[in-house]
mmCIF file of C-alpha atoms in Angstrom:
data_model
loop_
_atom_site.group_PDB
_atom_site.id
_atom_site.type_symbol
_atom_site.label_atom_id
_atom_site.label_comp_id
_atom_site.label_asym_id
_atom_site.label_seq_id
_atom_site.Cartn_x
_atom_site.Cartn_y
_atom_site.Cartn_z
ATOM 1 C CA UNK A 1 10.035 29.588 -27.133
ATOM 2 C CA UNK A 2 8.787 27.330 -24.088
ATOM 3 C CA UNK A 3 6.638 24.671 -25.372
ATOM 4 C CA UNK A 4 3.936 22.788 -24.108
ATOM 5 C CA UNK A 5 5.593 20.543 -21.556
ATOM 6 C CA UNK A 6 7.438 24.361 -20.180
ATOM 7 C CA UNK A 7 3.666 25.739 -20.079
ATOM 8 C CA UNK A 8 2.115 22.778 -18.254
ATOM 9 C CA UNK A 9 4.764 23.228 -15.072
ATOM 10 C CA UNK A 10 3.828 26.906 -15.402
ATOM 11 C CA UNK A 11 -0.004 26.384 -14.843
ATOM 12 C CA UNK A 12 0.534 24.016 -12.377
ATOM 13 C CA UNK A 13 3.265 26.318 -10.394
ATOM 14 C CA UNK A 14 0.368 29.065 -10.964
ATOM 15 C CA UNK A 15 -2.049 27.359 -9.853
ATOM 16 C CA UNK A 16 -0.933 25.811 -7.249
ATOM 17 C CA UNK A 17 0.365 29.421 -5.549
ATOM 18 C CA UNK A 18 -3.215 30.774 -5.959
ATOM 19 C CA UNK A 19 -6.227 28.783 -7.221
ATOM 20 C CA UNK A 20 -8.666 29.039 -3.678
ATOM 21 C CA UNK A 21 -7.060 32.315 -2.904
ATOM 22 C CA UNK A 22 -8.153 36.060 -2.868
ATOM 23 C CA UNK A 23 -6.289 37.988 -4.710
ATOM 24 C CA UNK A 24 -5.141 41.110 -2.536
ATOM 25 C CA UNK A 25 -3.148 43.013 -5.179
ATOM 26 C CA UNK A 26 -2.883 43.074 -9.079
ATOM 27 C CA UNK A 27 -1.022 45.240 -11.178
ATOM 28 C CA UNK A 28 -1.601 44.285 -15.026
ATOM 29 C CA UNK A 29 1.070 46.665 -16.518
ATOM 30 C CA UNK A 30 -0.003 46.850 -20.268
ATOM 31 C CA UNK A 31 -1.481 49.973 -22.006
ATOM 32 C CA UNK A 32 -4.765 48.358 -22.370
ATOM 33 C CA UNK A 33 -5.788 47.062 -18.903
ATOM 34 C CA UNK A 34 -4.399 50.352 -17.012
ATOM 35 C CA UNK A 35 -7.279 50.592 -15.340
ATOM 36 C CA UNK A 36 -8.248 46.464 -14.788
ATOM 37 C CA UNK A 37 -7.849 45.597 -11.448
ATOM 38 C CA UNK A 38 -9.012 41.998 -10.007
ATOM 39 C CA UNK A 39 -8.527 42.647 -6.343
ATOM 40 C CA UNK A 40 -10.672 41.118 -4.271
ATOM 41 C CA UNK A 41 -11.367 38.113 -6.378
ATOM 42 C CA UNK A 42 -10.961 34.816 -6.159
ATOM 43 C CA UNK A 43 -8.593 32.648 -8.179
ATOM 44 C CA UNK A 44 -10.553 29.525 -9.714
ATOM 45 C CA UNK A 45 -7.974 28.338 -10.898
ATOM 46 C CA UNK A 46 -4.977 28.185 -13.688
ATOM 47 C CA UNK A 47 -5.300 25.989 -16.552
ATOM 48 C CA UNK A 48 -2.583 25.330 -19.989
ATOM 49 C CA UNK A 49 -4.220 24.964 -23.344
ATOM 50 C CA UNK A 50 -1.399 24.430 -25.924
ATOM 51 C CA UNK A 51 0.870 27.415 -25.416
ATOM 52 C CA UNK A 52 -1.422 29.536 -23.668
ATOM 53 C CA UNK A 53 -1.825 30.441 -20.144
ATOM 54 C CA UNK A 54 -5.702 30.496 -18.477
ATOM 55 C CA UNK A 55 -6.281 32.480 -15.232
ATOM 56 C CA UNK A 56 -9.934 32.255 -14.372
ATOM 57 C CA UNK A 57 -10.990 34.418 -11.710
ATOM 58 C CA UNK A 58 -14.239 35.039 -9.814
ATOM 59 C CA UNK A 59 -17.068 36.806 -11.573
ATOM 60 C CA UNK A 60 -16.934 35.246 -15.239
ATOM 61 C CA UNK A 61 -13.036 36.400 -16.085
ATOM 62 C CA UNK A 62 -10.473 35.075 -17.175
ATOM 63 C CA UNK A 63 -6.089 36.372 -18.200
ATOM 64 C CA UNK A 64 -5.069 35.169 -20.461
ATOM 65 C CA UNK A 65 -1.281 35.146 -21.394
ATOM 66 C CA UNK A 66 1.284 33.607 -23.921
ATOM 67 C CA UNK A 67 4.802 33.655 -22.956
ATOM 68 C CA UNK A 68 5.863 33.772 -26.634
ATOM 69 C CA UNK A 69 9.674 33.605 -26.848
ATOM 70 C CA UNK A 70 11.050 34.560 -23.483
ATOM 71 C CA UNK A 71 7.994 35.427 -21.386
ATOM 72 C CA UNK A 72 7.782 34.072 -17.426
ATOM 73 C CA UNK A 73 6.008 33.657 -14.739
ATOM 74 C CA UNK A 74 7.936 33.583 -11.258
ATOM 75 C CA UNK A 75 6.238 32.633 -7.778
ATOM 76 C CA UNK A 76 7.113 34.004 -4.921
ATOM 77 C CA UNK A 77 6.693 33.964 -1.571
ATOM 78 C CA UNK A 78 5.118 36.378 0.911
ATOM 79 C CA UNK A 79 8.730 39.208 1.456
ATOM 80 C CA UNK A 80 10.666 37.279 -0.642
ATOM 81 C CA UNK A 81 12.556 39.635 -3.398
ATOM 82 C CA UNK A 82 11.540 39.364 -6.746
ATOM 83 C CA UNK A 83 14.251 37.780 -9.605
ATOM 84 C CA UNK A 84 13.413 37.387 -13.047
ATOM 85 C CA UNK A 85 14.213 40.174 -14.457
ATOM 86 C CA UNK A 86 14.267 44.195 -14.171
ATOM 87 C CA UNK A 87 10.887 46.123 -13.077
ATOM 88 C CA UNK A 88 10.580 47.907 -16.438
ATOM 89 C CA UNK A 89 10.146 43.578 -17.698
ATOM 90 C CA UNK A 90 6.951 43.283 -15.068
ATOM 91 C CA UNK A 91 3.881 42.736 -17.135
ATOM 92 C CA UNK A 92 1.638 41.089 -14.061
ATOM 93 C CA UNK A 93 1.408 40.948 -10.104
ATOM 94 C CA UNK A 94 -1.281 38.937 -9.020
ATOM 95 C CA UNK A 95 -0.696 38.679 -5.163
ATOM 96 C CA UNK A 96 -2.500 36.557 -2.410
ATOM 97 C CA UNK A 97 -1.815 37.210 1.215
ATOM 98 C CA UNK A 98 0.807 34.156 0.613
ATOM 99 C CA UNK A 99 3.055 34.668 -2.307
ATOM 100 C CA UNK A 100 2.678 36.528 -5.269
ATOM 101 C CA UNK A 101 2.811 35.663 -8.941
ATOM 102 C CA UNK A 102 5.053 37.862 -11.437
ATOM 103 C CA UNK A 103 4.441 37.925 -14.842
ATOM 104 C CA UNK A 104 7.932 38.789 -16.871
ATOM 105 C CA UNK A 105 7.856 39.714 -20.729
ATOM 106 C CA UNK A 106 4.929 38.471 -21.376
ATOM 107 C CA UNK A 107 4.027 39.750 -24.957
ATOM 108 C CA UNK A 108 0.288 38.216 -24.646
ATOM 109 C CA UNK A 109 -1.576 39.574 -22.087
ATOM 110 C CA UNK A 110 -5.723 39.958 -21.687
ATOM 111 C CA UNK A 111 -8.601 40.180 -19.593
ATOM 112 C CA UNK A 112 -11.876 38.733 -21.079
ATOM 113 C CA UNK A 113 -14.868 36.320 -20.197
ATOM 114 C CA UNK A 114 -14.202 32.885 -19.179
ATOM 115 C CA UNK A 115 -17.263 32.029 -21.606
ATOM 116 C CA UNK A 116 -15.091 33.869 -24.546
ATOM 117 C CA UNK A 117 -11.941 31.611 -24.244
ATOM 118 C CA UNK A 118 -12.724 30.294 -27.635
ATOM 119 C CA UNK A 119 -11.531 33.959 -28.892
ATOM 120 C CA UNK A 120 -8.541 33.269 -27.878
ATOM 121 C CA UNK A 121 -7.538 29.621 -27.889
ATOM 122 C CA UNK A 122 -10.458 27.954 -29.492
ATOM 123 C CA UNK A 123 -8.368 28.263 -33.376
ATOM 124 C CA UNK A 124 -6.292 24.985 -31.527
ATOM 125 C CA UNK A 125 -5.909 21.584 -32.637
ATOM 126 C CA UNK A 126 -5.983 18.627 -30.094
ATOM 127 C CA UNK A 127 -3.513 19.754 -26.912
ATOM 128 C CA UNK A 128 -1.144 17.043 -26.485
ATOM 129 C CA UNK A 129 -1.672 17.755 -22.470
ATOM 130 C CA UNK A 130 -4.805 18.775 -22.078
ATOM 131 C CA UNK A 131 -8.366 16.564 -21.434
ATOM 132 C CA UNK A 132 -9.200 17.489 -25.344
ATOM 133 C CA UNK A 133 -6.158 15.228 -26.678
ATOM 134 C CA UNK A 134 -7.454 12.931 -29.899
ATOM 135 C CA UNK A 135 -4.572 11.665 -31.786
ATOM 136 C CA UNK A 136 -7.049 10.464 -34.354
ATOM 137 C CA UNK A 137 -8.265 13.831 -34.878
ATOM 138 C CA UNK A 138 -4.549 15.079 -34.914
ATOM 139 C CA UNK A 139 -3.770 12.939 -37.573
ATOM 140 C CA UNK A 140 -6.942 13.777 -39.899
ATOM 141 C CA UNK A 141 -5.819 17.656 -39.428
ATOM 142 C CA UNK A 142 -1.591 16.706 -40.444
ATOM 143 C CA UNK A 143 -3.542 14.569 -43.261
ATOM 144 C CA UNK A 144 -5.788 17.283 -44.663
ATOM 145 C CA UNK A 145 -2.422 19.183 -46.117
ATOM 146 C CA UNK A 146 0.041 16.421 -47.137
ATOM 147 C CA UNK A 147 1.870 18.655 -49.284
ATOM 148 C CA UNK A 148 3.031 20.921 -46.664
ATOM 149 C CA UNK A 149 6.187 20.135 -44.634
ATOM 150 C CA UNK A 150 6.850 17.928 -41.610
ATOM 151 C CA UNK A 151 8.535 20.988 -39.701
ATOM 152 C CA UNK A 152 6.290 23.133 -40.066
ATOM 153 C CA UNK A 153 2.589 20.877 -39.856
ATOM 154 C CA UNK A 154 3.966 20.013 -36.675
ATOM 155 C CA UNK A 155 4.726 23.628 -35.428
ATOM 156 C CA UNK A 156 1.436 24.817 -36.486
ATOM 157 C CA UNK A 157 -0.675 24.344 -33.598
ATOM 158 C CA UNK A 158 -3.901 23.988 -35.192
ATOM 159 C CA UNK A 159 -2.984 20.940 -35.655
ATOM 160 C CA UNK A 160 -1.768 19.418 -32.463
ATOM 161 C CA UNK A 161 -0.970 22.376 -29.812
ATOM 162 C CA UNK A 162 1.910 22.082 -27.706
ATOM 163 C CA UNK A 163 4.985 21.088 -30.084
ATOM 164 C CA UNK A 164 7.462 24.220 -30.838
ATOM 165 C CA UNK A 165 11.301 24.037 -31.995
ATOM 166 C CA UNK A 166 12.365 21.454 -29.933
ATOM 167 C CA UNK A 167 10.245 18.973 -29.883
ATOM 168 C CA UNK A 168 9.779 19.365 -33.756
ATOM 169 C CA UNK A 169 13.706 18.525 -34.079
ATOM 170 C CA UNK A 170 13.387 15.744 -31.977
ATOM 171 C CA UNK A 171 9.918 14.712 -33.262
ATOM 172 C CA UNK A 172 11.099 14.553 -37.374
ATOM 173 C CA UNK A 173 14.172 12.883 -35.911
ATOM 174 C CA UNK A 174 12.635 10.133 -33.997
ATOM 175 C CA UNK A 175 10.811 9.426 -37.665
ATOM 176 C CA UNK A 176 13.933 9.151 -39.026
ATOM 177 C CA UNK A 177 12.881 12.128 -42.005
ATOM 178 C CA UNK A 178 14.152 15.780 -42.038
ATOM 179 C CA UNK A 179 11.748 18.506 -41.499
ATOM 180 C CA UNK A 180 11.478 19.576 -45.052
ATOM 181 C CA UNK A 181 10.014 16.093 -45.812
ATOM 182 C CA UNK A 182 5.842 16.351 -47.024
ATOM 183 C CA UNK A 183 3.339 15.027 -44.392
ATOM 184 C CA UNK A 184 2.085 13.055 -47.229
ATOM 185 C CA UNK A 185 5.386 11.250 -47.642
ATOM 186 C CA UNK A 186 6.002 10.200 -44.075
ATOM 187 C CA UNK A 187 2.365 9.341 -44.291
ATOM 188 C CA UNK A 188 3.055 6.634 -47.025
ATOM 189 C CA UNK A 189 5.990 5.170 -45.804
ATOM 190 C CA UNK A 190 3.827 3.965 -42.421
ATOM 191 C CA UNK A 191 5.515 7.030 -40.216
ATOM 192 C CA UNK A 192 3.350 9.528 -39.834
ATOM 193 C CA UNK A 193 0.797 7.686 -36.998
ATOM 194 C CA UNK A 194 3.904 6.195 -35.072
ATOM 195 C CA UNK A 195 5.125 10.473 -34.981
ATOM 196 C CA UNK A 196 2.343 11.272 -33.585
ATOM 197 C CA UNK A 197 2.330 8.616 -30.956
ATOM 198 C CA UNK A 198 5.883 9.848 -30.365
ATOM 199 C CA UNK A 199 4.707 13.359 -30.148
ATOM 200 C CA UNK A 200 2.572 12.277 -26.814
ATOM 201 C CA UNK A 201 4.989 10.331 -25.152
ATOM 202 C CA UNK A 202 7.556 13.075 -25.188
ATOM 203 C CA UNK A 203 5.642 15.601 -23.971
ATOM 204 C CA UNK A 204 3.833 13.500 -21.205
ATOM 205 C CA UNK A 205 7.373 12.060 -19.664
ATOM 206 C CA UNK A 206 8.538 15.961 -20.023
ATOM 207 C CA UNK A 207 5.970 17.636 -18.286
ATOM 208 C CA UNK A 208 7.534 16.219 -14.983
ATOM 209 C CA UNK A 209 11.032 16.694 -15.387
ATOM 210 C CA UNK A 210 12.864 19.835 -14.746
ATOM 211 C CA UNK A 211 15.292 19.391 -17.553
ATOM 212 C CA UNK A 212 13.878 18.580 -21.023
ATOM 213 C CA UNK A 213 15.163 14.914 -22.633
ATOM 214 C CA UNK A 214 14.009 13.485 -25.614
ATOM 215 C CA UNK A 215 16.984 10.255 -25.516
ATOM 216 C CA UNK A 216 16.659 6.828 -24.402
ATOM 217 C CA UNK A 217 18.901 6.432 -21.074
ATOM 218 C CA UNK A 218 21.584 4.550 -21.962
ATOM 219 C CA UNK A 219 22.350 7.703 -24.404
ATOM 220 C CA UNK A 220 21.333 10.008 -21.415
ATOM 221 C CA UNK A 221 23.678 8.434 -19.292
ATOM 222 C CA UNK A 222 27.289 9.147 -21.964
ATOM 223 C CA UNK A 223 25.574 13.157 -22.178
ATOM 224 C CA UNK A 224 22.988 14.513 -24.494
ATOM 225 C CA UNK A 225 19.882 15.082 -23.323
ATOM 226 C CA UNK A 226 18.892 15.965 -27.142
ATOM 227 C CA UNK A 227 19.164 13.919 -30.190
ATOM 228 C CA UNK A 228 19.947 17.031 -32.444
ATOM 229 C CA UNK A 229 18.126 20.174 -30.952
ATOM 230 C CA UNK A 230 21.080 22.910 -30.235
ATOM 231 C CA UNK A 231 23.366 20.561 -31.237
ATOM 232 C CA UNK A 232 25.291 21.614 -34.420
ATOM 233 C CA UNK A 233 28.064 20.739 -35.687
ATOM 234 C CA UNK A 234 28.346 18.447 -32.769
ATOM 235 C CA UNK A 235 28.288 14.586 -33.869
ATOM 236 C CA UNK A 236 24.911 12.669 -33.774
ATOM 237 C CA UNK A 237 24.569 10.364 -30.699
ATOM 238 C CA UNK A 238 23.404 7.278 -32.761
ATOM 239 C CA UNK A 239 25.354 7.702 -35.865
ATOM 240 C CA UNK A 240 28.117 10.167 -35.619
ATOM 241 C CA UNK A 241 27.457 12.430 -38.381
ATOM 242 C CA UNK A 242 27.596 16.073 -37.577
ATOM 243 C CA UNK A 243 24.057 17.763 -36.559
ATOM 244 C CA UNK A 244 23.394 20.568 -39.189
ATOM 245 C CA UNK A 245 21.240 24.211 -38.742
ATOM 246 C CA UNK A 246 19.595 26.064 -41.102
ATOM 247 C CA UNK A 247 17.807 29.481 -40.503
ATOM 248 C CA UNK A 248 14.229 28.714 -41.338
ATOM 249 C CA UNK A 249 11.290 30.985 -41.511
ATOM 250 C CA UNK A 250 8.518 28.919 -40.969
ATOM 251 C CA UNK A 251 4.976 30.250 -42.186
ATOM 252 C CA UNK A 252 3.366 29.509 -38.735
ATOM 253 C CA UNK A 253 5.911 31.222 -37.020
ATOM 254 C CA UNK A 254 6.289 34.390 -38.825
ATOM 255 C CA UNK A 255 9.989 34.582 -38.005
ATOM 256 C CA UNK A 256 13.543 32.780 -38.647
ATOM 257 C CA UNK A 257 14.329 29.840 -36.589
ATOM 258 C CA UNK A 258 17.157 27.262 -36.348
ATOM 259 C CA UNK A 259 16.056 23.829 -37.547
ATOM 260 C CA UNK A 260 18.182 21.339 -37.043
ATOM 261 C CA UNK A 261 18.650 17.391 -38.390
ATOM 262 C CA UNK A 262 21.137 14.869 -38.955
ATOM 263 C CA UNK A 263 21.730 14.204 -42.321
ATOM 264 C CA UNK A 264 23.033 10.887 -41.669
ATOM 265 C CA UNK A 265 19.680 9.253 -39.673
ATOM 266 C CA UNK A 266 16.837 11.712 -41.560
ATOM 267 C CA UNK A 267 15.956 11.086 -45.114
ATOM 268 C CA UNK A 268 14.156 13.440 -47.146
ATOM 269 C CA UNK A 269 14.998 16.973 -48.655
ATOM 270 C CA UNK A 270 17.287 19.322 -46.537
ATOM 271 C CA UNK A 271 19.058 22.772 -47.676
ATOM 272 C CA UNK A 272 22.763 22.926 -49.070
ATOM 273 C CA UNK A 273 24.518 21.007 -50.524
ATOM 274 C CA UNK A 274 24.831 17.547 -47.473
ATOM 275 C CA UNK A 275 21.001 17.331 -48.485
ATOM 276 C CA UNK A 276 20.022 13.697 -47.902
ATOM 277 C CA UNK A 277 19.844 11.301 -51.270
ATOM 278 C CA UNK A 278 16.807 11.892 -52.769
ATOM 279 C CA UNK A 279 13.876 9.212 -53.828
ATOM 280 C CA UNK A 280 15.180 7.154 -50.426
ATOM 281 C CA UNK A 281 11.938 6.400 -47.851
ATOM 282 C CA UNK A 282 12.120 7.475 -44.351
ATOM 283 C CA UNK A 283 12.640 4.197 -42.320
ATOM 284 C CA UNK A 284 9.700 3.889 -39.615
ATOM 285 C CA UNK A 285 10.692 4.221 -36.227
ATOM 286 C CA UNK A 286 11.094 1.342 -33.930
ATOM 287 C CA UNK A 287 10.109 0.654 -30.326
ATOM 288 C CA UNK A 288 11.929 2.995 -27.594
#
């Protein structure tokens, strides 16, 4: 599922090919907006929140998308052919007399007022990239529930948008505690503040790179660009140990994903039978 640093470039590739512009053809190929058609307005422009995808357009409207697991959207320009996928995958064509914007898979997909964005996105905690982002008031929401899991508090974007799979591997490992590991716990041991720090940095260097890294250089620069994300059974880059995956069907997410942690740098409770020690404190994380 892209995550908030993937939805960012997206915005900014968006908006960039046609906030000022008219729009001289649209084609918004779901069941429901058949009959929508925006041409002849003007783009305002394209903005992230969290996950989510804002198109505001002339006259009080604004699409809204979510690219969900595999969802797109391709620019191209004016005659260039069109690669992201077959036609029967188009969900959007928004086209400007210079390029034209393709929306592939996308799941999400409506047409509403710009002054009704709260209906969609206004359930969302603090965006980690957007003008909104209060890490104080991300912390009171991961504090309200300290019983519930470190995986998935983080991946429940009420309480901080923006963090999905990866960065919630990488996140949980950077505090040194596996995902299955209560907010309250991390919370006591000093962790959970210095997480959430973490949590910003990582998705404000990410947001301008084109590949995703979550490692210090001098482990960039012997390979992984991932501490543990995607990386089972291959060994940890700081200790060795192999990366494990579970399954995981996380209650925010409504279906099974991998969740992966190193059993040898994360304390806390994991499945199977290589679960951590119990009753040992996550260490805090040091400077990076």
């Amino acid at each position: 599922m892209p995550e908030g640093d993937t939805v960012w470039q997206a915005a900014r590739r968006l908006d960039a090919a046609l906030a000022g512009r008219r729009l001289v053809r649209c084609e918004l190929r779901v069941p429901k907006l058949a009959t929508a058609d925006l041409t002849g307005r003007a783009v305002l422009g394209v903005v992230p929140r969290g996950k989510h995808l804002l198109a505001r357009v002339e006259g009080g409207l604004t699409l809204h998308s979510h690219l969900r697991m595999d969802g797109q959207w391709r620019v191209f320009a004016a005659g260039e052919r069109w690669h992201g996928g077959p036609g029967h995958q188009i969900r959007a064509v928004l086209g400007t007399a210079e390029g034209t914007a393709v929306g592939y898979r996308l799941q999400v997909l409506d047409l509403l007022r710009t002054a009704e964005e709260a209906r969609v996105v206004g359930h969302l905690g603090p965006d980690l990239l957007g003008p909104d982002w209060d890490r104080e008031e991300a912390l009171r929401r991961l504090r309200a529930e300290p019983a519930r899991p470190l995986g998935t508090a983080l991946l429940d974007q009420r309480n901080l948008a923006g963090i999905g799979n990866v960065f919630m591997a990488e996140l949980c490992f950077l505090a040194r505690a596996t995902p299955w590991l209560t907010v309250g716990e991390l919370d006591r041991a000093g962790g959970l503040a210095g997480l959430v720090a973490e949590a910003e940095r990582l998705l404000a260097e990410n947001r301008e790179r084109p590949a995703r890294a979550t490692t210090p250089p001098r482990l960039r620069a012997r390979g992984p660009r991932l501490h543990v994300y995607g990386r089972a059974p291959r060994p940890c880059p700081v200790c060795g140990t192999p990366v494990r995956v579970a399954g995981e069907t996380h209650e925010t997410q409504g279906r099974e994903r991998p969740t992966y942690w190193c059993p040898g740098c994360q304390r806390g409770p994991a499945p199977g039978p290589a679960a951590p020690r119990p009753g040992r404190p996550p260490r805090r994380p040091g400077p990076r």
